[in-house]
PDB file of C-alpha atoms and ligand atoms in Angstrom:
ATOM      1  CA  UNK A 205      -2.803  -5.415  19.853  1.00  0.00           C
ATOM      2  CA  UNK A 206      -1.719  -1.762  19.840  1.00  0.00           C
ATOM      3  CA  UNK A 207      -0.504  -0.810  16.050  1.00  0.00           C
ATOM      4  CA  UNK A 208       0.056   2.295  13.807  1.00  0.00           C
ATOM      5  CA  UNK A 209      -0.395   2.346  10.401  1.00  0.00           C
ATOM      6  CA  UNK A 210       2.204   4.926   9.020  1.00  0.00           C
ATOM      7  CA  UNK A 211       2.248   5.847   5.454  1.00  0.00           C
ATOM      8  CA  UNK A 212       2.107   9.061   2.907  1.00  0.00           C
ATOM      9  CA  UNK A 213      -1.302  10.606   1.970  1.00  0.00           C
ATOM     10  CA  UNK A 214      -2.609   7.809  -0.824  1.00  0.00           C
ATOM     11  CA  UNK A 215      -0.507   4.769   0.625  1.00  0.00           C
ATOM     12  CA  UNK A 216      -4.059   2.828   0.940  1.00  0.00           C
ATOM     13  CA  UNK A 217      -4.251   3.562   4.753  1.00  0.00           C
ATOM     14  CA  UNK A 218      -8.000   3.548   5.089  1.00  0.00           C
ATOM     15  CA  UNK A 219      -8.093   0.392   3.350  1.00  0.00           C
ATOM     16  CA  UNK A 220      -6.029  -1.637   5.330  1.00  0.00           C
ATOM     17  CA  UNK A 221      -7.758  -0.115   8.024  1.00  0.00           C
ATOM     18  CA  UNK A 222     -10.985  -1.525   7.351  1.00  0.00           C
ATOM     19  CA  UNK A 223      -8.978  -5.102   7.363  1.00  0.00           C
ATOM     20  CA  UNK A 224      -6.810  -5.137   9.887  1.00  0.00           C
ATOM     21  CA  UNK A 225      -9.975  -3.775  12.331  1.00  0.00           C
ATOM     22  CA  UNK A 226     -11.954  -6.562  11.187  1.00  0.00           C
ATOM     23  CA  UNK A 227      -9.079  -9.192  11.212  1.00  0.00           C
ATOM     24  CA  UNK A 228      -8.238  -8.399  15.297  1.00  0.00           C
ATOM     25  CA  UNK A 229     -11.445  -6.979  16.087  1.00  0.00           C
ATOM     26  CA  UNK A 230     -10.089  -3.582  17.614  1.00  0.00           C
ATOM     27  CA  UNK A 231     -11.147   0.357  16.975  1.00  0.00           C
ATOM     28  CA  UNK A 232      -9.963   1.683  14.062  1.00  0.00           C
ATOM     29  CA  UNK A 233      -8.592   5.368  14.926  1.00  0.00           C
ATOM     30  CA  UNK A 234      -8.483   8.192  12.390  1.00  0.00           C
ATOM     31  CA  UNK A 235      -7.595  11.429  13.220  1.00  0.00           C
ATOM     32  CA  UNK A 236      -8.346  12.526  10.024  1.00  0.00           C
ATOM     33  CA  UNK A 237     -12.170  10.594  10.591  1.00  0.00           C
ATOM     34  CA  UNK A 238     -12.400  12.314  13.519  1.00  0.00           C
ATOM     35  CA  UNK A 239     -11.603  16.133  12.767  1.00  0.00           C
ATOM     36  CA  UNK A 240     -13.974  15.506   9.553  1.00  0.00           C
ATOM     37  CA  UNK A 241     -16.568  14.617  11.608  1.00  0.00           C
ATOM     38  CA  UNK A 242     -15.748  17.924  14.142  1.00  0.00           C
ATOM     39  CA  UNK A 243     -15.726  19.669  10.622  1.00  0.00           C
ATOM     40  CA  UNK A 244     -18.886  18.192   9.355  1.00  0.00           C
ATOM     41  CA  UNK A 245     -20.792  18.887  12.681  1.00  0.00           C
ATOM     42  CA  UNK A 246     -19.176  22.346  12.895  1.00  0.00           C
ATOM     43  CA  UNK A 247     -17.954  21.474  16.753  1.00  0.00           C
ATOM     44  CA  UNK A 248     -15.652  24.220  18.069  1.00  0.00           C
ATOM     45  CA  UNK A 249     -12.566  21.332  17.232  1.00  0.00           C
ATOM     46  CA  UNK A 250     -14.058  21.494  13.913  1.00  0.00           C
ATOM     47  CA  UNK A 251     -13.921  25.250  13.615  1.00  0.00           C
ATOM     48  CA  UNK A 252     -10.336  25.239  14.539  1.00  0.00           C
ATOM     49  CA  UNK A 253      -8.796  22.497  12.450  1.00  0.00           C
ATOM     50  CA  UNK A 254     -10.607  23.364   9.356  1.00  0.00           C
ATOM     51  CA  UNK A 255      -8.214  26.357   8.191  1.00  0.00           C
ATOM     52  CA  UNK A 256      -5.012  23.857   8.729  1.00  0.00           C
ATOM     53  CA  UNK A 257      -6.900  20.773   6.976  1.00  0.00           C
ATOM     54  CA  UNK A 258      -8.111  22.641   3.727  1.00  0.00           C
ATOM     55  CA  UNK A 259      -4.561  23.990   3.313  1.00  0.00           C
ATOM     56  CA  UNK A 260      -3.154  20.517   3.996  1.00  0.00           C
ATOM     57  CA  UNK A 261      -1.589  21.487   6.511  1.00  0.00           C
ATOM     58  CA  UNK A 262      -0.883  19.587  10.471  1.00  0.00           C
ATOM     59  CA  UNK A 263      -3.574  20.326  13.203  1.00  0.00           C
ATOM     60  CA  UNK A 264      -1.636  22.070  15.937  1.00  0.00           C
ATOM     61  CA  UNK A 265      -0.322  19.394  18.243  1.00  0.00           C
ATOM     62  CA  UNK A 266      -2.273  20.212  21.322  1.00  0.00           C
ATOM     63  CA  UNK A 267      -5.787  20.015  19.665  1.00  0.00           C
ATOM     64  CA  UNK A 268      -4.624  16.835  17.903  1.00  0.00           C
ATOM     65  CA  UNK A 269      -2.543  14.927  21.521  1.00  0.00           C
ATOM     66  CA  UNK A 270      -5.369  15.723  23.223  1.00  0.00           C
ATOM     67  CA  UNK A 271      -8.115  14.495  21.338  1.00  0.00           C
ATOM     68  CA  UNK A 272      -6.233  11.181  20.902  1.00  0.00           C
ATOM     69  CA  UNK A 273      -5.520  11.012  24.639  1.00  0.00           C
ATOM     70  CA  UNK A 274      -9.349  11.408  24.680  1.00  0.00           C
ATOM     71  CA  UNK A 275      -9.728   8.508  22.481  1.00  0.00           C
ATOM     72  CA  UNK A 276      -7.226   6.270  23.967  1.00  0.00           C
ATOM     73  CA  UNK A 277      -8.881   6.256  27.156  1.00  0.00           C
ATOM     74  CA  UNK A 278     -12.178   5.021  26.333  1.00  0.00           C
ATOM     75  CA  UNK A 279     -13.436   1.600  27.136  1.00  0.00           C
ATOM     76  CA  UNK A 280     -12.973   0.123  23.905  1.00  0.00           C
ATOM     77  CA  UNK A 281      -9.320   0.735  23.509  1.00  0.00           C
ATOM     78  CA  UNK A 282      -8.637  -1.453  26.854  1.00  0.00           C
ATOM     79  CA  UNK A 283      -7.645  -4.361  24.440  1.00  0.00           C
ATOM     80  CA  UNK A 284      -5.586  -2.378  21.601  1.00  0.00           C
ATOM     81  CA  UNK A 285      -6.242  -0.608  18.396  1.00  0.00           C
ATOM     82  CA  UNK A 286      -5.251   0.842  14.925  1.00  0.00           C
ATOM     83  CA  UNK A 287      -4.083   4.004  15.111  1.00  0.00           C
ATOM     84  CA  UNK A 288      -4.133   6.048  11.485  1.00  0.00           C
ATOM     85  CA  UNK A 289      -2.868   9.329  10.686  1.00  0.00           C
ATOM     86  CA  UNK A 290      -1.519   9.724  14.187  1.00  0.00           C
ATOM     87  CA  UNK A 291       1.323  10.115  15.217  1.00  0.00           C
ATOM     88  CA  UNK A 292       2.120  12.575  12.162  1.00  0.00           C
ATOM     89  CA  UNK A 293       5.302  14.361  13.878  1.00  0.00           C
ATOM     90  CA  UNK A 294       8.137  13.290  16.452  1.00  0.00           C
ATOM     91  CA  UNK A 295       6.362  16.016  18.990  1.00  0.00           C
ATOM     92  CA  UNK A 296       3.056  13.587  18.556  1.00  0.00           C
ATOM     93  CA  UNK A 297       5.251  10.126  18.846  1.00  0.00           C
ATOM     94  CA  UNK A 298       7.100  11.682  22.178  1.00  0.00           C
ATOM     95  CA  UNK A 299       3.475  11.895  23.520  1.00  0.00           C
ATOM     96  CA  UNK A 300       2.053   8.608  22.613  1.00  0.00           C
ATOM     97  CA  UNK A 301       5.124   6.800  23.902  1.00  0.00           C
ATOM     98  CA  UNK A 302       4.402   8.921  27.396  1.00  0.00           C
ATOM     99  CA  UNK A 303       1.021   8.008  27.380  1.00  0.00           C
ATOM    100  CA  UNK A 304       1.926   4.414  26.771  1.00  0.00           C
ATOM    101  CA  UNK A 305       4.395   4.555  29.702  1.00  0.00           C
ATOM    102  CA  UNK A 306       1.831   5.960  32.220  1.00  0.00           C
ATOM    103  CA  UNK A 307      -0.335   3.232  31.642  1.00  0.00           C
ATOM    104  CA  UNK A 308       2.161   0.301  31.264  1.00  0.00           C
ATOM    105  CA  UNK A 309       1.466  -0.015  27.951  1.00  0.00           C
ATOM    106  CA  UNK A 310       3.641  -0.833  24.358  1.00  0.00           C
ATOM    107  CA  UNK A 311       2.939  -0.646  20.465  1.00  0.00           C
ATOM    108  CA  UNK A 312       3.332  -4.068  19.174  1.00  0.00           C
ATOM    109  CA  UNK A 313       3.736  -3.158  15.484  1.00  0.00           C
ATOM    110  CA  UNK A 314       4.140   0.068  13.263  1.00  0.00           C
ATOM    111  CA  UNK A 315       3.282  -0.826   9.967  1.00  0.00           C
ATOM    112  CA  UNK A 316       4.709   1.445   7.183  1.00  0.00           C
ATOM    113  CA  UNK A 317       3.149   1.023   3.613  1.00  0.00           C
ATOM    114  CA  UNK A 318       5.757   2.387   1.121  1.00  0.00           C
ATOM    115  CA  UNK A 319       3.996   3.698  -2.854  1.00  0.00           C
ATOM    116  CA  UNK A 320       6.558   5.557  -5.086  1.00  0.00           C
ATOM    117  CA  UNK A 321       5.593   8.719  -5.220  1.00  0.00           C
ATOM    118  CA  UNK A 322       4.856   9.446  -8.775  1.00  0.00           C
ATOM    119  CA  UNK A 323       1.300   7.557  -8.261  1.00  0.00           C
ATOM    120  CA  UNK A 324       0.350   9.577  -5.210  1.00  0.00           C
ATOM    121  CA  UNK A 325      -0.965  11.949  -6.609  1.00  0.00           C
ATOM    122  CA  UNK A 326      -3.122   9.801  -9.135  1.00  0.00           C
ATOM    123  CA  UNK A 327      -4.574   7.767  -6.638  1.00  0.00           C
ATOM    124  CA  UNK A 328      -5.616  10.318  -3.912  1.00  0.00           C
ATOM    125  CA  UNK A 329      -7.107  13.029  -6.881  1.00  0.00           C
ATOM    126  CA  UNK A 330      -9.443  10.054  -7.978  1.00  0.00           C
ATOM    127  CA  UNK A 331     -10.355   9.186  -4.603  1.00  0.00           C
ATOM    128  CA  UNK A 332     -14.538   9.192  -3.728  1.00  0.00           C
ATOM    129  CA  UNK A 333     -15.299   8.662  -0.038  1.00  0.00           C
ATOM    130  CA  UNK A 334     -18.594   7.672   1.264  1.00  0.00           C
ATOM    131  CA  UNK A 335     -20.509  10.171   3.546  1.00  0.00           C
ATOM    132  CA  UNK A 336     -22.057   7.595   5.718  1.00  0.00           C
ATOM    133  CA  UNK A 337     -19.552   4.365   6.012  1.00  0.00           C
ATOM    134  CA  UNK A 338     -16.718   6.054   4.859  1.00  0.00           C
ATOM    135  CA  UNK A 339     -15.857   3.104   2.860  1.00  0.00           C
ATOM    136  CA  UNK A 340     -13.502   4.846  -0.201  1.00  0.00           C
ATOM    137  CA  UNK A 341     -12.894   4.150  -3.779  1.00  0.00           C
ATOM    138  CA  UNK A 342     -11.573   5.364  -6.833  1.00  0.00           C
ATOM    139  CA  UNK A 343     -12.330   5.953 -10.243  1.00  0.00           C
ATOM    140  CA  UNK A 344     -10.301   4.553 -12.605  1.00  0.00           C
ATOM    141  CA  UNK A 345      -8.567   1.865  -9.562  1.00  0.00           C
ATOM    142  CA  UNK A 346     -11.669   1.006  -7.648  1.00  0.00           C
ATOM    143  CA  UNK A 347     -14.633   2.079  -8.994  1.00  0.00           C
ATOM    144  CA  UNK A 348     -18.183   1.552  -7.681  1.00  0.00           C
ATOM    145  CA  UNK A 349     -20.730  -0.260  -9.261  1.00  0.00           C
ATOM    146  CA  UNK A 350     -23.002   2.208  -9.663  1.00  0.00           C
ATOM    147  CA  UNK A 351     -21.697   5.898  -9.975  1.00  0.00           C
ATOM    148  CA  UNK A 352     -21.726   8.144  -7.372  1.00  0.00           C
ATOM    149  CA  UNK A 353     -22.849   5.638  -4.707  1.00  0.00           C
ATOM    150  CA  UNK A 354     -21.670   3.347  -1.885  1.00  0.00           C
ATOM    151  CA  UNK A 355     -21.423  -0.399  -2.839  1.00  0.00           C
ATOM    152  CA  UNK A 356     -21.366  -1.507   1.157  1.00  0.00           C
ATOM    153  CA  UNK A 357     -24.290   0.826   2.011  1.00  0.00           C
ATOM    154  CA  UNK A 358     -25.450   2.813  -1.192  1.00  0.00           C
ATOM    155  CA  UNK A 359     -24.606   6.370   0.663  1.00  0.00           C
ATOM    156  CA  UNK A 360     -23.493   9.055  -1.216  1.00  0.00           C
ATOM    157  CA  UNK A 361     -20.122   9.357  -2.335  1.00  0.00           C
ATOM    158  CA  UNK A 362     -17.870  12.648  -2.237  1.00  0.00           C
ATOM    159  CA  UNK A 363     -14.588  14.161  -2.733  1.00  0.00           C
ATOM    160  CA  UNK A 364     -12.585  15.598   0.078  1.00  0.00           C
ATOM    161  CA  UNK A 365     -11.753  19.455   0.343  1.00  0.00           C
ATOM    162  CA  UNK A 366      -8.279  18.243   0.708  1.00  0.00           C
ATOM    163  CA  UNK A 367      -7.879  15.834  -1.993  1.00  0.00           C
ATOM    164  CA  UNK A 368      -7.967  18.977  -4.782  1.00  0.00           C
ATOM    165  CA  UNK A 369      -4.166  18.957  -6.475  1.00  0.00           C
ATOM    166  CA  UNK A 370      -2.544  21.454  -5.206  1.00  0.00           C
ATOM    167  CA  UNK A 371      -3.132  20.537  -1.542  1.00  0.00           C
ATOM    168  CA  UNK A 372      -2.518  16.902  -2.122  1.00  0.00           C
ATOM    169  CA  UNK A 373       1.214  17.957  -3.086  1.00  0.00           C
ATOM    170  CA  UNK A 374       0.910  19.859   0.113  1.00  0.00           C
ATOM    171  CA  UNK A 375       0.241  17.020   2.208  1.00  0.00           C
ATOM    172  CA  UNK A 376       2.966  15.030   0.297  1.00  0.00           C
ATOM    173  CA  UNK A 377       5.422  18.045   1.163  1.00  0.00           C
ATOM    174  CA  UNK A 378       4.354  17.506   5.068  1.00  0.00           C
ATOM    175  CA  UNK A 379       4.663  13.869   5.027  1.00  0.00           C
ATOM    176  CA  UNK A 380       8.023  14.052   3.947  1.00  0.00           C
ATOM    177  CA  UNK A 381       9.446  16.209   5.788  1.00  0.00           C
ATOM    178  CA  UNK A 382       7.259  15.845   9.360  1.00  0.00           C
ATOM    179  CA  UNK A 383       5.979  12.268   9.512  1.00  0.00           C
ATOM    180  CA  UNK A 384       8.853  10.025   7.643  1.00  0.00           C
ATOM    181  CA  UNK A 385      11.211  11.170  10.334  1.00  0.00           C
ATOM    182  CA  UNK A 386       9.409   8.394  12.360  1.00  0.00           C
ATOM    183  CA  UNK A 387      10.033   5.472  10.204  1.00  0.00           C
ATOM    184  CA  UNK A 388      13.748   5.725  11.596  1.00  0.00           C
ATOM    185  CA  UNK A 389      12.304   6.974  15.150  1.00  0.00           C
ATOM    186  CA  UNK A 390       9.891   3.378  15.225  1.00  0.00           C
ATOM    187  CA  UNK A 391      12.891   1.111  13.841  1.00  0.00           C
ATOM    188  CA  UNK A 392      15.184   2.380  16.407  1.00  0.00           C
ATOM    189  CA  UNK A 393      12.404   0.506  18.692  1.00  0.00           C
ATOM    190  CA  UNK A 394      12.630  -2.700  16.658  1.00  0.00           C
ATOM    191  CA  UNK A 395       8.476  -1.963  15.498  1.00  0.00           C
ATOM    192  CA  UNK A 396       8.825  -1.220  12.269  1.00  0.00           C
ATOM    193  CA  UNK A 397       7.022  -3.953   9.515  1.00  0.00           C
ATOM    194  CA  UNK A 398       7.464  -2.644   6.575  1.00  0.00           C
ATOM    195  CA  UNK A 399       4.693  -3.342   3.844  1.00  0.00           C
ATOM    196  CA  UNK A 400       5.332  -2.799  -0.447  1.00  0.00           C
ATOM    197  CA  UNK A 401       2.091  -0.814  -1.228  1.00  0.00           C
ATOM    198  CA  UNK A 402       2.285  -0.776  -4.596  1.00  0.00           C
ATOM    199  CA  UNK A 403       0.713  -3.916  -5.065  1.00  0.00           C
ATOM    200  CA  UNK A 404      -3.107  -4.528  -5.767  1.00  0.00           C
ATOM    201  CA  UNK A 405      -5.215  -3.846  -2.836  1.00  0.00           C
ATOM    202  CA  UNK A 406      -5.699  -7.587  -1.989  1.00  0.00           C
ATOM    203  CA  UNK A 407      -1.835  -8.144  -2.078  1.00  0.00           C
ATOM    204  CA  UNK A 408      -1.175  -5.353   0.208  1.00  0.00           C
ATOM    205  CA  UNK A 409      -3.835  -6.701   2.827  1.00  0.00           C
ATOM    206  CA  UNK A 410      -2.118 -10.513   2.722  1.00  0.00           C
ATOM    207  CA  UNK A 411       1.180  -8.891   3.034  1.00  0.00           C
ATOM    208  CA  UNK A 412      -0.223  -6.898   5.734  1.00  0.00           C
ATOM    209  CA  UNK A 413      -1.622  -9.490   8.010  1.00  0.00           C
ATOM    210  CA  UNK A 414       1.315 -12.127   7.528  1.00  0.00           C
ATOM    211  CA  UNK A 415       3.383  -9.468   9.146  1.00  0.00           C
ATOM    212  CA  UNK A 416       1.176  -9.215  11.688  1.00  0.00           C
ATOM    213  CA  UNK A 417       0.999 -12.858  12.298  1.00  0.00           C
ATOM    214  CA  UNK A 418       4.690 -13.044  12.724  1.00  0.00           C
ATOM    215  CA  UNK A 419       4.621 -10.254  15.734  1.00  0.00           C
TER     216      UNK A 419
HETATM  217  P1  ADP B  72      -4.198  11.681   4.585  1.00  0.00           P
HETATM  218  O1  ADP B  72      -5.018  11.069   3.509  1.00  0.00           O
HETATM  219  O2  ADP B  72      -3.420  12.876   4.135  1.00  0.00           O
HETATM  220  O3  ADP B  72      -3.371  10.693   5.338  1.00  0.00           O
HETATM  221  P2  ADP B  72      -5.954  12.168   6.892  1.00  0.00           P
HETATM  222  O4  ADP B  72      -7.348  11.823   6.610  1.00  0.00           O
HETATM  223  O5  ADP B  72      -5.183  11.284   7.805  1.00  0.00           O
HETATM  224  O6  ADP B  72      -5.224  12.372   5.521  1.00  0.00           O
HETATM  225  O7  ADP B  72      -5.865  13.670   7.482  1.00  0.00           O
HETATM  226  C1  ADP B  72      -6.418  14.766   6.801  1.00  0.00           C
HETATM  227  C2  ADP B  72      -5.974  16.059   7.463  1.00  0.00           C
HETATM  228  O8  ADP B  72      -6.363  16.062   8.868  1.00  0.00           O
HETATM  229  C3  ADP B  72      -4.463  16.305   7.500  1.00  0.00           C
HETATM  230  O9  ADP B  72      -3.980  16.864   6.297  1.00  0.00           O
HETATM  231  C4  ADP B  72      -4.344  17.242   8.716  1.00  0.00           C
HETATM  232  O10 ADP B  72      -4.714  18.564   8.400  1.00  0.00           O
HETATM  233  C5  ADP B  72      -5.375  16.691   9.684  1.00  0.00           C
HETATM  234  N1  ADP B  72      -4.776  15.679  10.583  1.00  0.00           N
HETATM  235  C6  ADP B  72      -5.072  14.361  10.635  1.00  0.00           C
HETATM  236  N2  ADP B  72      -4.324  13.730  11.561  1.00  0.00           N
HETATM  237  C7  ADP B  72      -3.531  14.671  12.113  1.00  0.00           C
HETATM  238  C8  ADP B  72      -2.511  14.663  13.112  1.00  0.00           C
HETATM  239  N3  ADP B  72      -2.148  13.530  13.757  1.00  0.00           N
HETATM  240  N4  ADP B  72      -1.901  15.839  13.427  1.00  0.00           N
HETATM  241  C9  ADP B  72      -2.240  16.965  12.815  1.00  0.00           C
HETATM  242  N5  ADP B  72      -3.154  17.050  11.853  1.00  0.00           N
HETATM  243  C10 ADP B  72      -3.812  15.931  11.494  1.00  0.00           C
HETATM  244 ZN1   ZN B  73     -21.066   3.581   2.478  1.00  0.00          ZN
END
């Protein structure tokens, strides 16, 4: 099962994520994981995608094709996987559907979770990510049970650089105008399942997987 989750910063990517990777048993890919990591272990990658992250801003396309190519072509993507937060532009689709095609390969689904965006901003201000599972929460939607810490692994939890206001309505700003072009890119392929993300995180994941169980 090859699939792309596709959906403005706060949409509850990561969350479904964690389902969906559990549900078909296939690598969840994060771009955004990944260059966190780079930027967390100060790798040269790191180095060069911090300035663009911590303005909100995209990761040039070369870095960010080639790392996924990278990824892709590892052992334990022979059987499908989850891509998040990539593609995030029609120059990064045009490259995933030519590395598809050299390989013989398709997407099966693209799912796109829709949230009005008045509570975008809401949800990804209060968001608290865990430094060692990267499970996430929220304050006021999702808290933990104990403040501050992980309730899957008790690590500590942390806000990212990027989720400060004013580069959250950055990120919005980039969504809109760079990645939603692709909702009408993917439907022209038939792949598009589109999913109401407004609903309670245990609604979204049902609607999620019955869509999946219809592909
Ligand atoms: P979001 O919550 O905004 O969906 P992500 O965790 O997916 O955030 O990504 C965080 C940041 O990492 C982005 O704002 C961007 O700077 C960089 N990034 C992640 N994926 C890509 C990509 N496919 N192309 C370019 N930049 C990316
Ligand atoms: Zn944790």
């Amino acid at each position: 099962m090859r699939l792309i989750l596709l959906g403005p910063p706060g949409a509850g990517k990561g969350t479904q994520a964690t389902f969906i990777k559990e549900e078909f048993r296939i690598p969840h890919i994060s771009t955004g994981d990944i260059f966190r990591q780079n930027l967390r272990d100060n790798t040269e990658l790191g180095q060069k995608a911090r300035v663009y992250m911590n303005k909100g801003k995209l990761v040039p396309d070369d870095l960010t094709i080639e790392l996924v190519r990278d990824r892709l072509s590892r052992e334990d993507c022979k059987y499908g996987y989850l891509l998040d937060g990539f593609p995030r532009n029609l120059v990064q689709a045009e490259a995933l559907s030519q590395f598809l095609e050299e390989r013989g390969e398709s997407l099966d689904a693209v799912i796109d979770i829709e949230v009005d965006k008045n509570s975008l901003v809401e949800r990804i201000t209060g968001r608290r990510m865990c430094k060692d599972c990267k499970a996430s929460f929220h304050i006021h939607n999702y808290p933990p049970r104990e403040e501050g810490k992980c309730d899957h692994c008790g690590g500590e939890l942390y806000q990212r650089e990027d989720d400060r206001e004013e580069t959250v309505l950055k990120r919005i700003g980039v969504y809109e105008e760079e990645t939603s072009p692709l909702i009408a890119y993917y439907d022209r392929q038939g792949k598009i399942q589109k999913i109401n993300g407004n609903a309670s995180m245990e609604d979204v994941k049902a609607e999620v997987l019955e869509a999946l169980r219809e592909i």
